[in-house]
Amino acid sequence: MANYDPNNIFAKIIRGELPCHKVYEDARVLAFLDIMPRAPGHTLVLPKAAARNLLDIDAADLAHVAAVAQKIARAAMQACGADGITLQQFNEPAGGQVVFHLHFHVIPRQNGVAMKPPASVKEDDGVLREQARKLAAALAGA
Ligand code: 5GP
């Protein structure tokens, strides 16, 4: 397995060098919207600590990322009017990973609506801003 690259795009977002539509943040986790969502509200949940993927992440960090993914899934059921949630997580190119900082995909789903293909269409900034606002508000219990 290759080493962690501190210049990957998600590391730059975590450091604040690139923008994102933030949904949630604490001392150890950042969650923001995928810019090419497979469904409305598609959120990425990341540890702030350097981890390439499931194969090298610290177990305590993994547990916290999973707990936050659960919170976001519950919030998305309400905020996105979802009927269900798809959780995805890819490891190494053979496993479908494209960005090499560990992340979970939390994808709100509607009955009978297929997901878009991965990385197909860049969503409008205003749409993402509004979805992030709704998800953050649901997480805060507003
Ligand atoms: P994966 O590594 O899990 O296969 O996919 C990486 C995901 O990151 C894709 O769903 C893609 O749409 C998303 N993505 C790629 N570049 C960016 C970016 O600059 N910002 C955000 N928010 N998402 C991105």
Coordinates of C-alpha atoms and ligand atoms in Angstrom, one line a residue:
M1 CA 0.0 0.0 0.0
A2 CA 1.3 3.5 -0.9
N3 CA 2.0 6.0 1.9
Y4 CA -0.4 8.7 3.0
D5 CA 0.0 11.8 0.7
P6 CA -0.5 15.0 2.8
N7 CA -1.3 16.9 -0.4
N8 CA -4.4 14.9 -1.3
I9 CA -7.5 17.1 -1.9
F10 CA -9.3 16.1 1.3
A11 CA -6.2 16.9 3.4
K12 CA -6.3 20.4 1.8
I13 CA -9.9 20.8 2.7
I14 CA -9.3 19.7 6.3
R15 CA -6.4 22.3 6.6
G16 CA -8.8 25.0 5.2
E17 CA -6.7 25.4 2.0
L18 CA -9.7 24.5 -0.2
P19 CA -13.4 25.3 0.5
C20 CA -16.2 22.8 1.3
H21 CA -19.9 22.8 2.2
K22 CA -19.4 21.8 5.8
V23 CA -22.1 19.7 7.5
Y24 CA -20.4 18.8 10.8
E25 CA -17.0 19.3 12.6
D26 CA -15.5 18.3 15.9
A27 CA -11.9 18.0 17.1
R28 CA -11.4 14.6 15.3
V29 CA -13.9 14.6 12.3
L30 CA -15.0 16.8 9.4
A31 CA -18.0 16.1 7.3
F32 CA -18.9 18.0 4.1
L33 CA -21.0 17.5 1.0
D34 CA -19.7 15.6 -2.0
I35 CA -19.4 18.1 -4.9
M36 CA -20.6 15.4 -7.4
P37 CA -23.4 13.8 -5.3
R38 CA -24.8 10.5 -6.2
A39 CA -28.0 11.7 -4.5
P40 CA -29.1 15.0 -2.8
G41 CA -27.4 15.3 0.6
H42 CA -24.5 13.0 -0.3
T43 CA -22.1 13.6 2.6
L44 CA -18.4 12.6 3.1
V45 CA -17.3 11.9 6.7
L46 CA -13.5 12.0 7.4
P47 CA -11.1 11.7 10.2
K48 CA -8.9 14.8 10.6
A49 CA -5.9 12.5 11.4
A50 CA -3.9 11.3 8.4
A51 CA -5.3 8.0 7.3
R52 CA -5.2 6.7 3.7
N53 CA -8.1 4.3 4.2
L54 CA -9.5 1.5 6.3
L55 CA -6.3 -0.4 6.2
D56 CA -4.2 2.2 8.2
I57 CA -6.7 4.2 10.2
D58 CA -6.3 4.1 14.0
A59 CA -9.1 2.0 15.5
A60 CA -10.3 4.7 17.9
D61 CA -10.5 7.3 15.0
L62 CA -12.4 4.7 12.9
A63 CA -14.9 4.2 15.7
H64 CA -15.5 8.0 16.0
V65 CA -15.9 8.5 12.3
A66 CA -18.5 5.6 12.2
A67 CA -20.4 7.2 15.1
V68 CA -20.5 10.5 13.3
A69 CA -21.6 8.8 10.1
Q70 CA -24.5 7.3 12.1
K71 CA -25.5 10.8 13.4
I72 CA -25.4 12.2 9.9
A73 CA -27.4 9.3 8.5
R74 CA -30.1 9.9 11.1
A75 CA -30.1 13.7 10.5
A76 CA -30.3 13.0 6.7
M77 CA -33.4 10.9 7.1
Q78 CA -35.1 14.0 8.4
A79 CA -33.3 16.8 6.5
C80 CA -33.4 15.2 3.1
G81 CA -36.8 13.4 3.5
A82 CA -34.9 10.2 2.9
D83 CA -36.5 6.7 2.9
G84 CA -33.1 5.0 3.5
I85 CA -29.3 5.5 3.6
T86 CA -26.5 3.9 1.6
L87 CA -23.1 3.9 3.3
Q88 CA -20.1 3.4 1.1
Q89 CA -16.3 3.3 1.8
F90 CA -13.7 2.4 -0.7
N91 CA -10.1 1.2 -0.2
E92 CA -7.2 1.4 -2.7
P93 CA -7.7 1.8 -6.5
A94 CA -8.7 -1.9 -6.8
G95 CA -11.4 -1.2 -4.2
G96 CA -12.7 1.9 -6.0
Q97 CA -11.0 4.6 -4.0
V98 CA -10.2 7.8 -5.9
V99 CA -9.2 10.2 -3.1
F100 CA -6.7 8.8 -0.7
H101 CA -7.8 10.2 2.7
L102 CA -10.2 7.8 4.4
H103 CA -13.9 8.8 4.0
F104 CA -17.3 7.3 4.4
H105 CA -20.0 8.2 1.9
V106 CA -23.4 8.8 3.6
I107 CA -26.0 8.8 0.7
P108 CA -29.6 9.6 1.4
R109 CA -31.9 7.5 -0.7
Q110 CA -35.5 7.7 -2.0
N111 CA -37.7 4.7 -2.7
G112 CA -37.4 3.8 -6.4
V113 CA -34.7 6.4 -7.3
A114 CA -31.3 5.0 -8.5
M115 CA -28.1 6.7 -7.5
K116 CA -26.3 8.7 -10.1
P117 CA -23.0 7.2 -11.3
P118 CA -19.9 8.2 -9.2
A119 CA -18.3 11.6 -10.0
S120 CA -20.9 12.3 -12.8
V121 CA -22.2 15.9 -12.4
K122 CA -20.8 18.8 -10.3
E123 CA -23.7 20.1 -8.2
D124 CA -24.6 23.8 -8.2
D125 CA -22.9 25.7 -5.3
G126 CA -26.2 27.3 -4.1
V127 CA -27.9 23.9 -4.0
L128 CA -25.0 22.4 -1.9
R129 CA -25.1 25.4 0.4
E130 CA -28.8 24.9 1.1
Q131 CA -28.4 21.2 1.7
A132 CA -25.4 21.7 4.0
R133 CA -27.5 24.2 6.0
K134 CA -30.4 21.9 6.4
L135 CA -28.2 18.9 7.4
A136 CA -26.2 21.0 9.9
A137 CA -29.5 22.3 11.4
A138 CA -30.9 18.8 11.7
L139 CA -27.7 17.7 13.4
A140 CA -27.9 20.6 15.8
G141 CA -31.5 19.5 16.6
A142 CA -32.9 22.7 15.2
Ligands
5GP1 P1 -13.8 7.7 -3.5 O1 -12.4 8.0 -3.2 O2 -14.6 7.3 -2.3 O3 -14.0 6.7 -4.6 O4 -14.5 9.0 -4.2 C1 -14.1 10.3 -3.8 C2 -15.3 11.2 -3.8 O5 -14.9 12.5 -3.6 C3 -16.2 11.2 -5.1 O6 -17.6 10.9 -4.7 C4 -16.1 12.6 -5.6 O7 -17.3 13.1 -6.1 C5 -15.7 13.4 -4.4 N1 -14.8 14.6 -4.6 C6 -13.8 14.6 -5.5 N2 -13.2 15.9 -5.4 C7 -13.9 16.6 -4.5 C8 -13.8 17.9 -4.0 O8 -12.9 18.7 -4.3 N3 -14.7 18.3 -3.0 C9 -15.7 17.5 -2.6 N4 -16.5 17.9 -1.6 N5 -15.8 16.2 -3.0 C10 -14.9 15.7 -4.0

